[in-house]
Coordinates of C-alpha atoms in Angstrom, one line a residue:
Chain A
M1413 CA -21.0 -7.7 30.9
L1414 CA -20.0 -7.5 27.3
V1415 CA -17.1 -8.0 26.0
L1416 CA -15.5 -7.5 22.9
G1417 CA -13.1 -10.6 21.3
L1418 CA -9.6 -10.1 18.8
E1419 CA -8.5 -13.8 17.6
T1420 CA -5.8 -12.7 15.4
T1421 CA -2.8 -14.9 15.8
G1422 CA -3.0 -17.3 13.0
P1423 CA -4.5 -17.6 9.2
L1424 CA -8.1 -17.3 10.5
A1425 CA -9.0 -13.9 12.1
S1426 CA -12.0 -13.3 14.5
I1427 CA -14.2 -10.9 16.1
A1428 CA -16.9 -11.6 18.7
L1429 CA -19.1 -10.0 21.3
V1430 CA -19.9 -11.9 24.0
D1431 CA -22.4 -11.4 27.2
A1432 CA -23.5 -13.4 30.0
E1433 CA -26.0 -15.3 27.8
G1434 CA -23.1 -16.2 25.6
L1435 CA -22.5 -15.2 21.9
V1436 CA -23.8 -12.2 20.8
A1437 CA -22.1 -12.3 17.4
E1438 CA -18.8 -13.6 15.4
I1439 CA -17.2 -12.7 12.3
A1440 CA -14.5 -14.9 11.1
F1441 CA -12.5 -14.4 8.2
R1442 CA -9.4 -15.9 6.4
H1443 CA -7.1 -12.6 6.0
H1444 CA -4.6 -13.5 3.6
Q1445 CA -2.1 -11.6 5.1
Q1446 CA -4.3 -8.6 4.9
L1447 CA -5.0 -8.6 8.7
S1448 CA -4.2 -4.7 9.1
R1449 CA -6.1 -3.3 6.2
D1450 CA -9.3 -5.6 7.0
L1451 CA -9.5 -5.9 11.2
V1452 CA -10.8 -2.4 12.3
P1453 CA -13.0 -2.6 9.1
T1454 CA -14.7 -6.0 10.2
L1455 CA -14.9 -4.8 14.1
S1456 CA -16.7 -1.5 12.6
Y1457 CA -19.1 -3.8 10.5
L1458 CA -19.7 -6.3 13.3
L1459 CA -20.8 -3.3 15.7
V1460 CA -22.7 -1.6 13.2
R1461 CA -24.7 -5.0 12.4
T1462 CA -25.1 -5.5 16.3
S1463 CA -26.0 -1.9 17.1
V1464 CA -23.7 -1.6 19.5
T1465 CA -21.6 1.2 20.1
L1466 CA -18.2 1.4 22.1
D1467 CA -19.2 2.6 24.9
R1468 CA -21.5 0.0 25.7
L1469 CA -18.6 -2.5 25.9
D1470 CA -17.5 -3.4 29.3
G1471 CA -14.3 -5.0 28.2
L1472 CA -11.7 -6.2 25.5
A1473 CA -10.1 -9.3 25.5
V1474 CA -6.8 -10.2 23.1
S1475 CA -5.4 -13.4 21.8
Q1476 CA -2.4 -13.5 23.4
G1477 CA -0.5 -16.1 21.1
P1478 CA 1.3 -18.2 20.9
G1479 CA 1.0 -18.0 17.0
S1480 CA 2.2 -15.6 14.1
F1481 CA 4.1 -12.9 15.3
T1482 CA 2.8 -10.3 13.1
G1483 CA -0.6 -11.5 13.8
M1484 CA 0.0 -11.5 17.8
R1485 CA 1.2 -7.7 17.1
V1486 CA -1.3 -6.6 15.1
G1487 CA -4.1 -7.6 17.7
I1488 CA -2.2 -6.5 20.7
A1489 CA -1.4 -3.2 19.1
T1490 CA -4.9 -2.7 18.2
T1491 CA -6.4 -3.6 21.4
K1492 CA -3.9 -1.5 23.4
G1493 CA -5.4 1.7 21.1
L1494 CA -8.7 0.8 21.1
S1495 CA -7.9 0.4 25.2
L1496 CA -6.5 4.0 25.7
A1497 CA -9.4 5.6 24.0
T1498 CA -12.0 4.2 25.4
G1499 CA -10.6 3.4 29.0
L1500 CA -11.9 0.0 28.5
P1501 CA -10.2 -3.2 30.9
V1502 CA -8.1 -5.7 28.9
A1503 CA -7.9 -9.3 29.5
A1504 CA -5.1 -11.1 28.1
V1505 CA -6.1 -14.9 26.8
P1506 CA -3.9 -17.5 26.0
T1507 CA -4.2 -18.6 22.5
L1508 CA -3.9 -22.5 23.6
E1509 CA -6.5 -21.8 26.4
A1510 CA -8.8 -20.6 24.1
L1511 CA -8.3 -23.5 21.7
A1512 CA -9.1 -25.7 24.5
A1513 CA -12.1 -23.8 25.9
A1514 CA -13.5 -24.7 22.6
C1515 CA -13.9 -28.4 23.4
P1516 CA -17.4 -29.6 24.6
L1517 CA -17.6 -30.9 27.9
L1518 CA -15.0 -34.2 28.5
P1519 CA -14.1 -36.5 31.4
A1520 CA -12.6 -34.9 34.6
N1521 CA -9.7 -37.1 33.9
A1522 CA -9.3 -36.2 30.1
S1523 CA -6.4 -34.6 29.2
L1524 CA -6.5 -32.0 26.1
C1525 CA -3.4 -30.8 24.2
A1526 CA -3.9 -27.6 22.5
V1527 CA -1.6 -27.9 19.5
R1528 CA -0.4 -25.3 16.7
P1529 CA 2.0 -25.0 14.3
A1530 CA 5.4 -23.0 14.9
P1531 CA 8.2 -22.3 12.8
A1532 CA 10.9 -24.4 11.6
D1533 CA 8.5 -27.9 12.0
E1534 CA 8.1 -27.4 15.5
F1535 CA 4.8 -27.1 17.5
Y1536 CA 3.4 -24.7 20.2
A1537 CA 1.4 -26.8 22.8
A1538 CA 0.3 -26.9 26.1
V1539 CA -2.4 -29.6 28.0
Y1540 CA -5.2 -28.9 29.9
R1541 CA -7.7 -30.9 31.9
Q1542 CA -11.4 -29.5 32.5
E1543 CA -12.8 -28.5 35.6
G1544 CA -16.7 -26.7 35.2
G1545 CA -16.3 -26.7 31.5
L1546 CA -13.1 -24.6 31.3
P1547 CA -9.7 -25.9 30.6
V1548 CA -7.4 -25.9 33.4
E1549 CA -3.5 -26.1 32.8
R1550 CA -1.7 -29.6 33.2
L1551 CA 1.2 -28.9 31.1
G1552 CA 2.3 -25.3 30.5
A1553 CA 3.0 -23.8 26.8
A1554 CA 6.1 -24.7 25.0
Q1555 CA 7.3 -24.4 21.6
E1556 CA 9.2 -28.0 20.9
D1557 CA 9.2 -30.6 18.0
A1558 CA 6.9 -33.4 17.8
A1559 CA 9.4 -35.9 20.0
A1560 CA 9.4 -33.2 22.5
L1561 CA 5.7 -33.0 22.6
A1562 CA 5.6 -36.9 22.7
A1563 CA 7.8 -37.1 25.5
R1564 CA 5.6 -34.3 27.4
L1565 CA 2.4 -36.0 26.7
A1566 CA 3.8 -39.6 28.1
E1567 CA 2.9 -38.2 31.5
V1568 CA -0.5 -37.2 31.3
P1569 CA -3.9 -39.4 32.0
D1570 CA -5.9 -40.9 29.1
P1571 CA -8.1 -40.2 27.1
L1572 CA -5.7 -37.9 24.9
L1573 CA -7.6 -35.4 22.8
L1574 CA -5.4 -33.0 20.5
V1575 CA -7.3 -29.6 19.4
G1576 CA -5.9 -27.1 17.2
E1577 CA -4.5 -26.7 13.8
G1578 CA -1.5 -28.6 14.7
A1579 CA -3.4 -31.5 15.7
T1580 CA -3.2 -33.4 12.7
A1581 CA 0.3 -32.8 11.9
F1582 CA 1.4 -34.0 15.1
A1583 CA -0.8 -37.0 15.6
K1584 CA 0.8 -38.1 12.3
S1585 CA 4.0 -37.8 13.2
A1586 CA 3.3 -39.3 17.1
P1587 CA 5.3 -42.5 18.0
P1588 CA 2.9 -45.5 17.8
A1589 CA 2.4 -46.0 21.8
L1590 CA 1.3 -42.4 21.9
H1591 CA -0.9 -42.9 18.7
R1592 CA -2.6 -45.7 20.4
R1593 CA -3.5 -43.1 23.1
I1594 CA -5.4 -40.4 21.3
A1595 CA -9.1 -40.5 21.5
A1596 CA -9.7 -38.0 19.2
V1597 CA -8.4 -35.2 16.8
A1598 CA -9.8 -31.8 15.7
D1599 CA -8.1 -29.4 13.7
S1600 CA -9.7 -26.3 14.3
P1601 CA -8.4 -22.8 14.6
P1602 CA -9.0 -20.3 17.9
R1603 CA -12.0 -18.7 17.7
A1604 CA -12.8 -15.0 19.1
E1605 CA -15.9 -16.5 20.9
W1606 CA -13.5 -18.4 23.0
V1607 CA -11.1 -15.8 23.7
A1608 CA -14.0 -13.4 24.3
H1609 CA -15.4 -16.0 26.7
L1610 CA -12.6 -16.7 28.6
G1611 CA -11.6 -13.2 28.7
R1612 CA -15.0 -12.1 30.3
G1613 CA -14.4 -14.8 33.3
R1614 CA -10.7 -13.2 33.9
L1615 CA -12.5 -9.6 34.1
L1616 CA -15.4 -11.0 36.1
A1617 CA -12.6 -12.3 38.4
G1618 CA -10.8 -9.1 38.3
A1619 CA -7.7 -10.3 36.1
V1620 CA -7.2 -7.2 34.2
A1621 CA -4.0 -7.1 31.9
D1622 CA -1.7 -4.2 32.2
A1623 CA -2.5 -3.1 28.8
R1624 CA 0.4 -0.8 28.9
W1625 CA 3.0 -3.1 28.7
L1626 CA 1.2 -6.0 27.2
G1627 CA 2.7 -7.9 24.6
P1628 CA 2.6 -11.4 22.9
L1629 CA 3.3 -14.7 24.1
Y1630 CA 6.3 -15.5 21.6
L1631 CA 7.8 -18.2 24.0
R1632 CA 11.1 -17.8 22.7
A1633 CA 13.7 -14.8 22.2
S1634 CA 13.8 -13.4 18.1
A1635 CA 15.7 -15.9 15.8
A1636 CA 18.6 -13.5 15.6
E1637 CA 18.8 -13.7 19.8
E1638 CA 18.4 -17.5 19.6
R1639 CA 21.4 -17.7 16.8
R1640 CA 23.5 -15.5 19.3
K1641 CA 23.0 -17.5 21.9
E1642 CA 24.3 -20.6 20.0
L1643 CA 27.5 -19.0 19.6
P1644 CA 30.5 -20.0 21.7
Chain B
M1484 CA -6.2 21.1 15.1
R1485 CA -4.1 19.3 17.6
V1486 CA -3.2 16.0 16.0
L1487 CA -1.4 13.2 17.4
G1488 CA 1.6 11.8 15.3
I1489 CA 3.2 8.0 15.7
E1490 CA 6.5 6.8 13.7
T1491 CA 7.4 3.2 13.7
S1492 CA 9.1 2.6 10.4
C1493 CA 12.4 1.3 11.8
D1494 CA 13.9 1.1 15.2
E1495 CA 12.5 4.0 16.9
T1496 CA 9.2 4.3 18.3
A1497 CA 7.8 7.9 18.7
A1498 CA 5.0 9.9 19.2
A1499 CA 4.0 13.7 19.2
V1500 CA 1.5 16.3 19.5
V1501 CA 1.6 18.7 16.9
E1502 CA -1.0 22.0 16.8
G1503 CA -2.1 24.7 13.9
G1504 CA 0.4 23.1 11.6
F1505 CA 4.1 23.7 12.8
T1506 CA 3.9 24.0 16.4
V1507 CA 5.4 20.9 18.3
R1508 CA 3.8 20.7 21.7
A1509 CA 5.7 17.5 22.4
H1510 CA 7.6 14.8 20.7
V1511 CA 9.2 11.4 22.4
I1512 CA 11.4 9.2 21.1
S1513 CA 12.2 5.9 22.5
S1514 CA 15.3 4.5 20.7
Q1515 CA 16.5 0.9 20.1
A1516 CA 19.8 1.6 18.8
D1517 CA 21.3 -0.3 21.9
L1518 CA 19.7 -3.3 21.2
H1519 CA 20.3 -3.5 17.8
A1520 CA 24.1 -2.2 18.1
T1521 CA 25.6 -5.5 18.9
F1522 CA 23.8 -7.0 15.7
G1523 CA 25.5 -5.0 13.5
G1524 CA 22.3 -3.2 12.1
V1525 CA 18.5 -3.1 12.9
V1526 CA 16.7 -6.7 13.2
P1527 CA 13.0 -6.3 12.2
E1528 CA 12.1 -8.9 14.4
I1529 CA 13.6 -7.7 17.6
A1530 CA 12.2 -4.2 16.2
S1531 CA 8.8 -4.8 16.1
R1532 CA 9.0 -6.8 19.4
R1533 CA 9.9 -3.7 21.1
H1534 CA 7.7 -1.5 19.7
V1535 CA 4.6 -3.1 20.3
E1536 CA 6.0 -3.6 24.1
V1537 CA 6.5 0.4 24.4
I1538 CA 4.1 1.8 22.3
T1539 CA 1.2 2.8 24.9
A1540 CA 4.0 4.3 27.1
V1541 CA 5.3 6.3 24.5
V1542 CA 1.7 7.6 23.1
E1543 CA 0.8 8.7 27.2
E1544 CA 4.3 10.5 27.5
A1545 CA 3.7 12.3 24.4
L1546 CA 0.2 13.5 25.7
A1547 CA 1.3 14.3 29.1
K1548 CA 4.7 16.2 28.2
A1549 CA 2.0 18.3 25.4
G1550 CA -0.1 19.0 28.6
T1551 CA -3.2 17.8 26.7
S1552 CA -5.3 14.4 26.5
L1553 CA -6.8 12.3 23.9
E1554 CA -10.0 14.1 24.4
E1555 CA -8.4 17.3 23.1
I1556 CA -6.8 15.8 19.8
E1557 CA -8.5 15.8 17.0
G1558 CA -6.8 13.9 14.4
I1559 CA -4.3 11.0 14.3
A1560 CA -1.6 10.9 11.7
V1561 CA 0.9 7.7 11.5
T1562 CA 3.7 6.7 9.2
N1563 CA 2.3 3.7 6.9
R1564 CA 4.8 3.5 4.3
P1565 CA 7.9 2.9 3.7
G1566 CA 9.6 1.1 6.3
L1567 CA 10.1 -2.3 7.7
I1568 CA 6.6 -3.9 7.5
G1569 CA 6.2 -5.7 10.8
S1570 CA 7.6 -2.6 12.7
L1571 CA 5.0 0.0 10.2
L1572 CA 2.2 -2.6 11.6
V1573 CA 2.5 -1.9 15.0
G1574 CA 2.1 1.9 14.8
V1575 CA -0.5 1.7 12.3
S1576 CA -2.4 -0.9 14.6
M1577 CA -2.2 1.5 17.6
A1578 CA -3.3 4.6 15.5
K1579 CA -6.4 2.3 14.1
G1580 CA -7.3 1.7 17.5
L1581 CA -6.9 5.1 19.0
A1582 CA -8.8 6.9 16.1
F1583 CA -11.3 3.8 15.8
G1584 CA -11.9 4.2 19.6
R1585 CA -12.3 8.0 19.5
G1586 CA -14.1 8.4 16.5
L1587 CA -11.1 10.9 15.1
P1588 CA -9.8 11.1 11.4
L1589 CA -6.9 8.9 10.4
V1590 CA -4.5 9.8 7.9
G1591 CA -1.3 7.5 6.4
V1592 CA 2.1 9.7 6.4
H1593 CA 4.8 8.5 4.0
H1594 CA 7.8 8.6 5.8
L1595 CA 9.8 10.4 3.4
E1596 CA 7.2 13.6 3.4
G1597 CA 7.5 13.7 7.2
H1598 CA 11.4 14.2 6.6
I1599 CA 10.7 17.5 4.2
F1600 CA 8.1 18.5 7.1
A1601 CA 10.9 18.2 9.4
S1602 CA 12.3 21.4 7.7
F1603 CA 9.1 23.1 7.8
V1604 CA 8.8 22.7 11.4
A1605 CA 12.3 24.0 11.8
A1606 CA 11.6 27.3 9.6
G1607 CA 7.9 27.6 11.5
G1608 CA 6.2 26.9 7.8
P1609 CA 6.7 25.9 4.7
V1610 CA 9.6 26.7 2.3
V1611 CA 8.8 26.4 -1.2
P1612 CA 9.9 26.2 -3.8
A1613 CA 12.8 24.1 -2.8
V1614 CA 14.9 20.4 -3.4
A1615 CA 15.1 18.3 -0.7
L1616 CA 17.7 16.2 0.1
I1617 CA 16.9 13.4 2.5
A1618 CA 19.9 11.1 3.6
S1619 CA 19.6 8.7 6.3
G1620 CA 20.4 4.9 7.2
G1621 CA 17.6 3.8 4.7
H1622 CA 17.6 6.5 2.0
T1623 CA 19.3 9.0 0.1
E1624 CA 17.0 11.0 -2.3
L1625 CA 16.6 14.3 -3.7
F1626 CA 12.9 15.9 -4.6
Y1627 CA 11.7 18.8 -6.5
V1628 CA 9.2 20.5 -3.7
R1629 CA 6.8 22.6 -5.7
A1630 CA 4.5 22.7 -2.6
P1631 CA 3.5 20.6 0.2
H1632 CA 2.6 17.5 -0.9
D1633 CA 3.8 18.2 -4.5
Y1634 CA 7.1 16.3 -5.4
Q1635 CA 9.3 15.1 -7.8
V1636 CA 11.9 12.7 -7.5
M1637 CA 15.0 14.0 -8.9
G1638 CA 17.7 11.8 -7.8
R1639 CA 17.7 8.5 -5.9
R1640 CA 20.6 6.2 -4.3
L1641 CA 21.6 3.2 -6.9
D1642 CA 23.5 1.3 -4.0
D1643 CA 24.4 1.9 -0.1
A1644 CA 22.7 4.8 1.6
A1645 CA 24.8 7.8 2.5
G1646 CA 24.1 6.9 6.7
E1647 CA 24.5 3.2 5.6
A1648 CA 28.0 4.4 4.2
F1649 CA 28.9 6.4 7.3
D1650 CA 27.9 3.5 9.5
K1651 CA 30.0 1.1 7.6
G1652 CA 32.6 3.5 7.3
A1653 CA 32.7 3.8 11.3
R1654 CA 33.0 0.2 11.4
A1655 CA 35.9 -0.1 9.1
V1656 CA 37.8 2.5 11.1
G1657 CA 37.3 0.7 14.1
L1658 CA 34.5 2.6 16.0
E1659 CA 32.5 -0.1 17.4
A1660 CA 29.5 1.8 18.6
G1661 CA 27.9 5.0 17.7
G1662 CA 28.3 4.6 13.8
G1663 CA 28.0 8.0 11.5
A1664 CA 27.8 10.1 14.5
A1665 CA 31.2 8.7 15.9
L1666 CA 32.7 8.9 12.4
D1667 CA 31.8 13.0 12.8
Q1668 CA 33.6 13.2 15.9
L1669 CA 36.6 11.4 15.1
A1670 CA 36.8 13.3 11.8
R1671 CA 36.9 16.4 13.6
Q1672 CA 40.7 15.7 14.1
G1673 CA 41.8 14.6 11.0
N1674 CA 42.8 16.0 7.8
P1675 CA 39.7 15.6 4.9
Q1676 CA 42.7 16.1 2.4
A1677 CA 45.1 13.2 3.5
V1678 CA 43.7 10.3 1.4
P1679 CA 42.1 11.2 -2.1
F1680 CA 39.1 8.8 -1.8
P1681 CA 36.7 8.4 -5.0
R1682 CA 33.5 10.6 -5.9
A1683 CA 31.1 8.3 -7.4
R1684 CA 29.8 9.7 -10.8
T1685 CA 26.5 7.9 -11.9
D1686 CA 24.8 7.5 -14.8
H1687 CA 22.1 10.2 -14.3
P1688 CA 24.1 13.2 -12.2
L1689 CA 21.8 13.5 -9.5
D1690 CA 21.9 10.1 -8.4
F1691 CA 23.9 8.3 -5.7
S1692 CA 26.2 5.4 -5.3
F1693 CA 28.1 5.1 -2.2
S1694 CA 29.0 1.2 -2.4
G1695 CA 32.1 2.0 -4.5
L1696 CA 33.9 4.4 -1.8
K1697 CA 32.9 1.8 1.1
T1698 CA 35.1 -0.6 -0.9
A1699 CA 37.6 1.9 -1.8
L1700 CA 37.9 2.5 2.3
L1701 CA 38.3 -1.1 2.8
R1702 CA 41.1 -1.5 0.1
F1703 CA 42.9 1.6 1.5
L1704 CA 42.5 0.2 5.3
E1705 CA 44.3 -3.1 3.8
T1706 CA 47.0 -1.5 1.9
D1707 CA 47.9 1.7 4.2
G1708 CA 48.3 -1.0 7.4
G1709 CA 48.2 1.7 10.1
R1710 CA 50.2 4.1 8.6
T1711 CA 48.1 7.1 8.2
P1712 CA 46.2 8.7 11.5
V1713 CA 42.6 6.7 11.7
A1714 CA 41.1 10.6 12.3
D1715 CA 42.9 11.6 9.0
V1716 CA 41.1 8.3 7.4
A1717 CA 38.1 9.1 9.1
A1718 CA 38.1 13.0 7.7
S1719 CA 38.9 12.1 4.4
Y1720 CA 36.0 9.2 3.9
Q1721 CA 33.7 11.8 5.3
Q1722 CA 34.6 14.3 3.0
A1723 CA 34.0 12.2 0.4
I1724 CA 30.6 11.0 0.9
V1725 CA 29.8 15.2 1.9
D1726 CA 31.4 16.5 -1.0
V1727 CA 28.6 14.4 -3.3
L1728 CA 25.4 15.4 -1.4
V1729 CA 26.6 18.9 -1.3
E1730 CA 27.2 18.8 -5.0
H1731 CA 24.2 16.9 -5.8
A1732 CA 22.2 19.3 -3.9
L1733 CA 23.2 22.7 -5.2
Q1734 CA 23.1 21.1 -8.6
A1735 CA 19.3 19.8 -8.0
A1736 CA 18.7 23.8 -6.9
H1737 CA 20.3 25.1 -9.9
A1738 CA 18.2 22.6 -12.2
A1739 CA 15.2 23.4 -10.6
E1740 CA 15.8 27.1 -10.2
V1741 CA 15.2 27.4 -6.7
D1742 CA 16.8 29.3 -4.1
A1743 CA 16.1 27.0 -1.0
V1744 CA 17.9 23.7 0.0
L1745 CA 15.6 21.7 2.5
V1746 CA 18.3 18.8 4.5
G1747 CA 16.5 15.9 6.5
G1748 CA 17.4 12.4 7.9
G1749 CA 19.9 11.1 10.5
V1750 CA 22.8 12.3 7.6
A1751 CA 21.2 16.1 8.2
A1752 CA 22.8 16.3 11.7
N1753 CA 26.4 15.7 10.2
S1754 CA 29.0 18.6 11.2
R1755 CA 30.8 18.8 8.2
L1756 CA 27.4 18.6 5.9
Q1757 CA 25.8 21.2 7.6
A1758 CA 29.1 23.7 7.4
Q1759 CA 30.1 23.0 4.1
L1760 CA 26.6 23.2 2.3
R1761 CA 25.7 26.5 4.4
T1762 CA 29.1 27.9 3.3
V1763 CA 28.8 27.1 -0.6
A1764 CA 24.8 27.9 0.0
T1765 CA 25.4 31.3 1.2
A1766 CA 28.1 32.3 -1.4
R1767 CA 25.2 31.2 -4.2
N1768 CA 22.4 33.5 -2.1
L1769 CA 20.5 29.9 -1.5
R1770 CA 18.4 29.2 1.8
V1771 CA 19.4 26.3 3.6
A1772 CA 17.0 24.5 6.3
F1773 CA 17.9 22.1 8.7
P1774 CA 16.0 20.4 11.3
P1775 CA 17.5 20.7 14.7
P1776 CA 19.2 17.4 15.2
D1777 CA 16.4 15.6 17.4
L1778 CA 14.0 16.1 14.3
C1779 CA 17.0 14.8 11.9
T1780 CA 16.5 11.3 12.7
D1781 CA 13.0 9.7 12.9
N1782 CA 10.5 11.4 14.9
A1783 CA 6.7 11.7 15.5
A1784 CA 6.8 15.8 15.0
M1785 CA 7.5 15.5 11.5
I1786 CA 4.9 12.8 10.8
A1787 CA 2.2 14.9 12.7
A1788 CA 3.2 17.9 10.8
A1789 CA 3.0 16.0 7.9
G1790 CA -0.8 14.8 9.0
H1791 CA -2.2 18.1 10.1
S1792 CA -1.2 19.5 6.9
L1793 CA -2.7 16.3 5.1
L1794 CA -6.3 16.6 7.4
E1795 CA -6.4 20.3 7.0
R1796 CA -6.8 19.9 3.2
G1797 CA -9.3 17.2 3.7
V1798 CA -7.4 13.9 3.2
R1799 CA -8.8 11.0 5.1
H1800 CA -7.8 7.5 5.1
G1801 CA -10.3 4.9 6.1
F1802 CA -9.5 2.4 8.7
D1803 CA -8.5 -0.1 5.9
L1804 CA -5.3 2.1 5.8
E1805 CA -2.3 -0.2 4.3
T1806 CA 1.2 -0.4 5.2
K1807 CA 4.0 -0.7 2.3
A1808 CA 7.5 -1.5 2.7
R1809 CA 8.6 0.6 -0.2
E1810 CA 7.0 3.5 -2.3
P1811 CA 8.3 6.3 -3.8
L1812 CA 7.7 10.2 -2.6
T1813 CA 5.7 11.3 -5.4
T1814 CA 3.0 13.8 -5.8
A1815 CA 0.8 10.9 -7.5
T1816 CA 1.4 8.9 -4.2
F1817 CA -1.2 11.5 -2.7
A1818 CA -5.0 11.6 -2.6
P1819 CA -7.1 13.0 -5.3
A1820 CA -8.5 15.9 -2.8
C1821 CA -5.4 16.9 -2.0
Q1822 CA -3.6 17.7 -5.5
V1823 CA -6.7 19.6 -6.4
E1824 CA -6.1 21.7 -3.3
V1825 CA -2.7 22.3 -4.0
G1826 CA -3.4 22.5 -7.4

């Protein structure tokens, strides 16, 4: 099964082809706010270079967030167009899970916290353990400040590893008790290879997303709606 | 040629199928007006979120209503400028996915050119040369339309757009919802001569300024203390906007020496504007083309029609098509291939 994966939720965008043997090809590029301009031309280039035509694909995988609002929408809207045009099934992959999937083999009890920067000095974070080389959720995704994330992490078993673009920033602001528990920090961004890999697994398991109504994982309502909730 | 059009530049998610240039096979609009009403204006992030949620369903509905499928579509047209960037990006990304997925030609359309084409759709073909008055919540501009895709700006807004003035006026007189359309309704029962609101003069006689009028309304309501019937205030306020729009449109037609006036944008649905412009135009032997109400406001039929015309002239945009929050509509904004064609 050949799957095309799109990762567009941060400053580094990537596009990957993955099959049963693993990665076929991947292009990653910093898009400098020109994601919409560069995404489909880069996809076109990747397919030409690998001599893969759209009719040879078996499915699409898209990084669903949380992350950049505009980035998520560009990736998902492009995927919706591709899916409607080709009839290809879509797998929606939570971006924090894709971050966790990129980690090498860990001890079974390890806690892998995927953490990305969110607006207003907050973080998007979720915690996973590893089973059969794949991430399994320990704590669900949330948008929270460093103190709230540190409090959630107090409950998970050691060793604790941090991965994602927010890893170092969070580690620096973590309280000393938590800081001592952190075994490793990797500031790596999410990559399409892992989005495609996890998406392929979902499609093989029959977990096809409803592409018609698919939307990003924002985790919160828009700022305007949040502000209104706070009004008396 | 059968063209699928997509429009997401503000708060309407729209898709349409147009055939043979000006025949609308189907057009679908999913309005977000209710979502934004309680915020007193369009909230860009809320608009973008809704667009990405409903875009597939809107495109599918347009195809189904047109009795067609993507297999029979020969080109994709999408609004790529001007507008809210986050909103534009959803439609443009969807259009690129569709066009790339099916190997179809893609063309980006200027939103205001779409409004001019709405008049052409209503008339069954291009009405040129003409002047076009485009008035909505975001725009108030006058163009000389020499030919399709050949435009020259004659007048522009200096502050509030006409539709914005209508909406703000509606709220000021106590109409909580419905904006300019509600003001239009209320004004039908009022005396348009009751209150002498100012008609703003601008340095350039064809430019528009409505912010002073809005201030005059607020000041009047304050000092009047509710003595004047609200329908009279609404009718007088509306008359002040309509007088300026009509006068400038006629001046532009005279200056450009054309005998046709095209009107587009949400304000074109205003009953007073339609009646008054038709009356004075008839007296001066001018043709006036108003699109039907559902083609006055933002829609994708006008985008598909403009895109159809561009595609027929050989205009093709790459998958690197960009979105732009602002860009004036002039001939220079079109591809050279197109200018040669219409020379």
